Short mmCIF file of C-alpha atoms and ligand atoms in Angstrom, two decimals:
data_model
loop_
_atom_site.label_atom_id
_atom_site.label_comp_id
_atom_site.label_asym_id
_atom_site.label_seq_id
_atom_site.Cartn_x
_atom_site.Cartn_y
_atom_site.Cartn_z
CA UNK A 1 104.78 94.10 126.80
CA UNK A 2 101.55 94.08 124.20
CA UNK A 3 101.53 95.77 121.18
CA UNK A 4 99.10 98.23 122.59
CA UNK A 5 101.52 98.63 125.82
CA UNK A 6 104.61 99.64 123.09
CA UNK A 7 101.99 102.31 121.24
CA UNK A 8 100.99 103.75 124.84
CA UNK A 9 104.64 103.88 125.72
CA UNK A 10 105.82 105.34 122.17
CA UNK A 11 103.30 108.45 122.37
CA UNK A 12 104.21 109.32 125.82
CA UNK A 13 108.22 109.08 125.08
CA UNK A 14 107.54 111.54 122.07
CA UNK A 15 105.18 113.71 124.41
CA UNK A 16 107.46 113.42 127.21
CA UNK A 17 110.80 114.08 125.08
CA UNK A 18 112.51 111.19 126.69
CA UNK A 19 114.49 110.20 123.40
CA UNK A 20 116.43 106.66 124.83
CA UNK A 21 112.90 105.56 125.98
CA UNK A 22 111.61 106.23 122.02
CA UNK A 23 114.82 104.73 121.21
CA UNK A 24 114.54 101.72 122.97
CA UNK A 25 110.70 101.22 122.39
CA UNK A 26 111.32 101.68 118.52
CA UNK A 27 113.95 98.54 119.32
CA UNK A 28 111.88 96.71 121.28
CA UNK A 29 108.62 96.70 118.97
CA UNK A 30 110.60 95.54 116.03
CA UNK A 31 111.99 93.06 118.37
CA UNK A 32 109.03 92.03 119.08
CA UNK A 33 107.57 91.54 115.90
CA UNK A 34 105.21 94.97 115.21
CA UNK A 35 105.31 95.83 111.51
CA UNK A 36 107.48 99.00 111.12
CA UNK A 37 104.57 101.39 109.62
CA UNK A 38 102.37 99.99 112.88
CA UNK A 39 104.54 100.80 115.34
CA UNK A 40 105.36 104.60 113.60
CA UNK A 41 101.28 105.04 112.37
CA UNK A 42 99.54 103.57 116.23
CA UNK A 43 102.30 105.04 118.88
CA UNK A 44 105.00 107.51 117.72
CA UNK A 45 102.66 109.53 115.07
CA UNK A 46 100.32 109.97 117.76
CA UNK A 47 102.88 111.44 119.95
CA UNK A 48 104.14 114.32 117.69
CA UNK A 49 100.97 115.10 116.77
CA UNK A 50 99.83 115.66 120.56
CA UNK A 51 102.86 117.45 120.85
CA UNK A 52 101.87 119.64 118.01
CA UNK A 53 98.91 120.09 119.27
CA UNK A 54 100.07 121.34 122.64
CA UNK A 55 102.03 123.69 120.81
CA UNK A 56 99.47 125.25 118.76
CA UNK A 57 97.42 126.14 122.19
CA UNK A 58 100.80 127.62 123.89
CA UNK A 59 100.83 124.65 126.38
CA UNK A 60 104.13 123.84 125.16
CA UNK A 61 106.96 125.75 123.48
CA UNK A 62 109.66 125.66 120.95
CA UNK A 63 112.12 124.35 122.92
CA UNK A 64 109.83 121.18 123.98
CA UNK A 65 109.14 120.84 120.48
CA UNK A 66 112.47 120.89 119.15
CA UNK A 67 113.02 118.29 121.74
CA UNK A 68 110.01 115.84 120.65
CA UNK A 69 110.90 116.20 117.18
CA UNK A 70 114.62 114.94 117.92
CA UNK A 71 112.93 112.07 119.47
CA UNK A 72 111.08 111.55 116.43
CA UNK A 73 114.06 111.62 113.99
CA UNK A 74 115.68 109.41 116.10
CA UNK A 75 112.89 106.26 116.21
CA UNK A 76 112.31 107.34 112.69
CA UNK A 77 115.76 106.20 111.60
CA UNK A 78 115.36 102.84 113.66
CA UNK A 79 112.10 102.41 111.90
CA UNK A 80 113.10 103.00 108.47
CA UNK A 81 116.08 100.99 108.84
CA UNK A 82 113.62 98.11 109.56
CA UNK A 83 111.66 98.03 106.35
CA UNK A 84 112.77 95.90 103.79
CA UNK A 85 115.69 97.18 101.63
CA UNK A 86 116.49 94.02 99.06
CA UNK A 87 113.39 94.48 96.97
CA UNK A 88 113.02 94.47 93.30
CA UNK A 89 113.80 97.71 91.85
CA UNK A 90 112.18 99.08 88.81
CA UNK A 91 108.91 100.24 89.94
CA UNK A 92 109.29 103.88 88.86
CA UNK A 93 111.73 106.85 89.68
CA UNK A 94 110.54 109.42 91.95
CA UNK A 95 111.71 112.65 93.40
CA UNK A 96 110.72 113.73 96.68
CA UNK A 97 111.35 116.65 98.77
CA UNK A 98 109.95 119.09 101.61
CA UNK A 99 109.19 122.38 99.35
CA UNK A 100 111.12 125.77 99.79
CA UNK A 101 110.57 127.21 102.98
CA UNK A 102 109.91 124.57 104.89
CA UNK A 103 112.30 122.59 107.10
CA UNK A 104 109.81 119.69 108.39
CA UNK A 105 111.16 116.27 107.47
CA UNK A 106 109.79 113.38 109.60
CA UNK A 107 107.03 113.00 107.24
CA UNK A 108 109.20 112.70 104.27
CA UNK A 109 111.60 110.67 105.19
CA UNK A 110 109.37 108.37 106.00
CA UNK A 111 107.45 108.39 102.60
CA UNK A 112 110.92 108.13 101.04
CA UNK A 113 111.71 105.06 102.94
CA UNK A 114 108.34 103.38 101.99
CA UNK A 115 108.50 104.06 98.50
CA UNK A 116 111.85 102.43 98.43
CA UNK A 117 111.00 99.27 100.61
CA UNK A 118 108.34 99.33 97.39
CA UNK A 119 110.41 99.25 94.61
CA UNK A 120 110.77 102.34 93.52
CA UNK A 121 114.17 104.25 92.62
CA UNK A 122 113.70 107.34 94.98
CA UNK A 123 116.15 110.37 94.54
CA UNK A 124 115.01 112.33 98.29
CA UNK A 125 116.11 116.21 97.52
CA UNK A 126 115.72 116.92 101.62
CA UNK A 127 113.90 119.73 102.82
CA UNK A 128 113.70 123.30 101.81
CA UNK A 129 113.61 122.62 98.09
CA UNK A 130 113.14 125.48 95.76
CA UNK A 131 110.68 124.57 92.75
CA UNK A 132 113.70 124.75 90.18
CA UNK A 133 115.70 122.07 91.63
CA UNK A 134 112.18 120.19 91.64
CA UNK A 135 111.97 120.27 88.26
CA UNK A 136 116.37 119.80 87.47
CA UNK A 137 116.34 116.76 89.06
CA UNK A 138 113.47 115.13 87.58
CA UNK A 139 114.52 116.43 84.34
CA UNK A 140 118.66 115.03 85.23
CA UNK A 141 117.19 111.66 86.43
CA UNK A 142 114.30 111.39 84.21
CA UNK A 143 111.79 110.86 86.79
CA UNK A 144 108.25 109.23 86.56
CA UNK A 145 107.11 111.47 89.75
CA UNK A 146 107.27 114.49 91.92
CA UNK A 147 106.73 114.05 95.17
CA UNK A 148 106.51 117.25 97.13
CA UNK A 149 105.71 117.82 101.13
CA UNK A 150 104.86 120.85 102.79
CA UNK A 151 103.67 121.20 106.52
CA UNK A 152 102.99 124.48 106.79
CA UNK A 153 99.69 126.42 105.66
CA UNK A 154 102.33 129.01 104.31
CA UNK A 155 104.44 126.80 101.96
CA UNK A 156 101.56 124.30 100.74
CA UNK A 157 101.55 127.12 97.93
CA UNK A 158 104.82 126.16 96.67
CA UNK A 159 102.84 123.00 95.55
CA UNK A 160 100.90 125.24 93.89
CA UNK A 161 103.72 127.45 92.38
CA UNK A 162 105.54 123.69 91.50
CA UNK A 163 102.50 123.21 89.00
CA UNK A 164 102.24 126.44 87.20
CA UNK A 165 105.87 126.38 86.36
CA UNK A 166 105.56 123.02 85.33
CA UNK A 167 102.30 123.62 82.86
CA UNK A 168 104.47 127.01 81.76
CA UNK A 169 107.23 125.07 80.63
CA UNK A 170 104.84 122.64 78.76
CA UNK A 171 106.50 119.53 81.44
CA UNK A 172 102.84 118.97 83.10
CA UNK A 173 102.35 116.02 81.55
CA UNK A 174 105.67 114.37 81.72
CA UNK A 175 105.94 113.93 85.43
CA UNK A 176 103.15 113.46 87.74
CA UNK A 177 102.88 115.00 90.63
CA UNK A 178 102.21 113.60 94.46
CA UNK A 179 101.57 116.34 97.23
CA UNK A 180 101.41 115.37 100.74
CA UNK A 181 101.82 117.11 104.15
CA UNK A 182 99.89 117.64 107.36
CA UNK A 183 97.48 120.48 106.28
CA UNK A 184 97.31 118.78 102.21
CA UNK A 185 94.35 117.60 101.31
CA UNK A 186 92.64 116.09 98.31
CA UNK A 187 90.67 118.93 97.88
CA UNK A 188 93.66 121.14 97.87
CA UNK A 189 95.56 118.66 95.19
CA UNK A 190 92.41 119.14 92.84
CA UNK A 191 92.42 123.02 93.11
CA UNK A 192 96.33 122.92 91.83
CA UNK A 193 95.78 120.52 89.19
CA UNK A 194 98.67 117.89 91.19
CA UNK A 195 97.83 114.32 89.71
CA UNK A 196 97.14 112.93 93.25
CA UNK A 197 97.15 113.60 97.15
CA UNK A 198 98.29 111.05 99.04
CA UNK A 199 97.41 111.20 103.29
CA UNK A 200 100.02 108.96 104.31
CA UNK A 201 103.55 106.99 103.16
CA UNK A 202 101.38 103.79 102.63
CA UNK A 203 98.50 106.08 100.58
CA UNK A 204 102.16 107.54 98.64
CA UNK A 205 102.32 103.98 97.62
CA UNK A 206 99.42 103.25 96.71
CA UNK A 207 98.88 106.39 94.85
CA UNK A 208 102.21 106.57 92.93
CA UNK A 209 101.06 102.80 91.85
CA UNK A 210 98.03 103.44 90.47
CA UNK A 211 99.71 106.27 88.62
CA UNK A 212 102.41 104.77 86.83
CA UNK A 213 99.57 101.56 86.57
CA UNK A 214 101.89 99.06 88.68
CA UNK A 215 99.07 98.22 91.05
CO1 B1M B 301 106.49 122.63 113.16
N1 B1M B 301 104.67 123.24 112.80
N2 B1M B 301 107.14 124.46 113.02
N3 B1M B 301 108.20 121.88 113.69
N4 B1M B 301 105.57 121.04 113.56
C1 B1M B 301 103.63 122.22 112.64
C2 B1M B 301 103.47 121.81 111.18
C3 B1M B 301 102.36 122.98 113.23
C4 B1M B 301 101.02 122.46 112.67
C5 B1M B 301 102.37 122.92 114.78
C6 B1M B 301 101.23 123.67 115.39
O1 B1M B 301 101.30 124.88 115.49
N5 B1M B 301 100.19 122.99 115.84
C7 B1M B 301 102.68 124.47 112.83
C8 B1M B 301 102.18 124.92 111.46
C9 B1M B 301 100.97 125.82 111.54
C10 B1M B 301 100.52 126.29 110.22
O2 B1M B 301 101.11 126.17 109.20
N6 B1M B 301 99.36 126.87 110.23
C11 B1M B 301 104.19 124.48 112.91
C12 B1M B 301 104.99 125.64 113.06
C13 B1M B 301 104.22 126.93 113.27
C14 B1M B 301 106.39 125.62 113.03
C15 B1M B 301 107.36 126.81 113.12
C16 B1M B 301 106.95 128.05 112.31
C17 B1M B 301 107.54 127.13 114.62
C18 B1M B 301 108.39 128.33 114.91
O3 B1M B 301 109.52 128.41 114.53
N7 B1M B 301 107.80 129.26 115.60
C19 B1M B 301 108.65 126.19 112.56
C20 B1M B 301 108.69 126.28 111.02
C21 B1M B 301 110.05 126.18 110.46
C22 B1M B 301 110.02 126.08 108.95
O4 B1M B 301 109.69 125.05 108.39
N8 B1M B 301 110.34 127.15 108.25
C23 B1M B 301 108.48 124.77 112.97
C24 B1M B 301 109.54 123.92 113.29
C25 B1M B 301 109.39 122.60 113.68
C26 B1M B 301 110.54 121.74 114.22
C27 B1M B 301 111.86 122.02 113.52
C28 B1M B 301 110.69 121.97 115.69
C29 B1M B 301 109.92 120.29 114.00
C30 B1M B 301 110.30 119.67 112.66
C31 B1M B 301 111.52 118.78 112.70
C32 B1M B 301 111.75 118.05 111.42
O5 B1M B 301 110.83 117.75 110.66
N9 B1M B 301 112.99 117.75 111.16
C33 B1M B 301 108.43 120.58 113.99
C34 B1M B 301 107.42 119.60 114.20
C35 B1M B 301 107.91 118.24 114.66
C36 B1M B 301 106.04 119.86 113.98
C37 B1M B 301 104.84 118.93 114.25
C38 B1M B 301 104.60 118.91 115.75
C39 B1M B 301 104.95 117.50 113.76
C40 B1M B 301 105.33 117.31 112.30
C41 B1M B 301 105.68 115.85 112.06
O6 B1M B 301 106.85 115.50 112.00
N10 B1M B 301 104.66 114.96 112.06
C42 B1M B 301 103.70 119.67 113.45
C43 B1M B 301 102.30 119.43 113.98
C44 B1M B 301 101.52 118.46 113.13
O7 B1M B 301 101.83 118.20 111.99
N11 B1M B 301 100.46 117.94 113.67
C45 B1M B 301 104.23 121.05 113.34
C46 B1M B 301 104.86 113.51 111.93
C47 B1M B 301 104.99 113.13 110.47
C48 B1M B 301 105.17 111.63 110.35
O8 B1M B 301 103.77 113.50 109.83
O9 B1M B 301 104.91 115.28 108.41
O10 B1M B 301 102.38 115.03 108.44
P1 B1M B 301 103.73 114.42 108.52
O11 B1M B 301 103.86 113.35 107.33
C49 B1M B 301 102.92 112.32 107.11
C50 B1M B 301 101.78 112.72 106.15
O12 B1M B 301 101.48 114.10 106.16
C51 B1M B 301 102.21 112.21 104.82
O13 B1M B 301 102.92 111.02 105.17
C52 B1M B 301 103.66 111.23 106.37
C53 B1M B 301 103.78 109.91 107.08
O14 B1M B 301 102.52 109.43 107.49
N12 B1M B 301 103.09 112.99 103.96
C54 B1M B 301 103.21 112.67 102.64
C55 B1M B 301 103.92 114.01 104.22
N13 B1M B 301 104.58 114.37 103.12
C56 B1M B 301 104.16 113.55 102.12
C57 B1M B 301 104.54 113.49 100.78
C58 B1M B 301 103.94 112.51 99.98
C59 B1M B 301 102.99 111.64 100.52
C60 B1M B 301 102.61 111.71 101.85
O15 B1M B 301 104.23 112.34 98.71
C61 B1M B 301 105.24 113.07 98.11
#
């Protein structure tokens, strides 16, 4: 199979819910040599987000999309397994967790995964994370960064909620702050006053880098 066969075949398993087929192209890719972020940025991402798509114009319903997004979770775990886990630690501590009200994952995990196969120390809070425990575990673990991912329009103004209480309890400039998320933007990072926006895990990188000045 080419590379661009695997993608093909990786967005239509996702669309098509057909999780052994994901499964086994996720496998097969990496077998074949695809870099991990590739093969999850040029076939499966493509998938969900059709399938997201289709559900936002009532083509397809919950049910379908509870479906894809198993499929998803599935080839994400092969995929993140797959990226390098013996690095050099000691890049920077960050937190990282899907904000409070909000139960979307994929994304994060995968940032999470990335930012470890980078060096960093990553403490991943999960999903539904009020701003409080935010700020308790990067206080506990004495964290360089907060990461914080929200995918709906509704909870992106948690990031904005994270910020205030972090200027209110004079912390604003002890952590920096990373928002990402399907509707984020860097427009949206500047209105909240986070330190950066970052579009993808690779961008998360890049951006927590340049922030901590390890680039
Ligand atoms: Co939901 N959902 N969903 N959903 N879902 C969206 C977000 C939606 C856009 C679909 C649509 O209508 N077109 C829509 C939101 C509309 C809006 O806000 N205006 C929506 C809705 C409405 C809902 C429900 C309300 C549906 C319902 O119940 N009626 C419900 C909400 C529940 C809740 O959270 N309270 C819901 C539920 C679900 C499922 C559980 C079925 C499932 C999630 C499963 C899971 O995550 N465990 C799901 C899914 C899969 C989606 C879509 C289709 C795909 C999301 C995804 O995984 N993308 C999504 C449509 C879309 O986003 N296009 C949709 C793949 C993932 C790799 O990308 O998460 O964007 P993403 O992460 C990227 C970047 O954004 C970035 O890097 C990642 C890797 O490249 N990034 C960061 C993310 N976080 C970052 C943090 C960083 C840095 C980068 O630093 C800290």
């Amino acid at each position: 199979m080419t590379k661009e066969e695997i993608f093909e075949g990786a967005r239509k398993a996702i669309v098509e819910r057909d999780v052994e087929r994901a499964e086994e192209l996720a496998r097969r890719g990496l077998a074949e040599g695809v870099d991990p972020m590739e093969l999850m940025n040029s076939g499966f991402i493509p998938g969900i987000s059709e399938v997201g798509d289709l559900f936002g114009v009532g083509k397809l319903f919950l049910p379908e999309l509870i479906q894809s997004a198993q499929a998803m979770q599935k080839v994400t775990e092969i995929i993140n397994a797959a990226l390098p886990n013996d690095v050099e630690k000691g890049k920077g501590t960050i937190i990282v967790g899907t904000v409070e009200g909000d139960i979307h994952d994929i994304g994060k995990t995968i940032v999470v995964s990335l930012f470890k196969a980078n060096g960093f120390d990553v403490y991943d809070l999960g999903r539904d994370v009020p701003i409080d425990r935010f700020i308790e575990e990067a206080e506990k673990v004495k964290a360089d960064i907060i990461g914080s991912s929200a995918l709906l329009t509704t909870t992106m103004d948690v990031q904005r909620r994270l910020e205030l209480k972090l200027k209110d309890l004079g912390l604003k400039g002890k952590y920096k702050t990373i928002v990402g998320g399907a509707p984020v933007t860097q427009r949206w990072a500047n209105r909240i006053g986070a330190d950066a926006f970052a579009i993808d895990a690779a961008d998360g990188v890049k951006k927590a880098k340049e922030l901590l000045g390890k680039d």
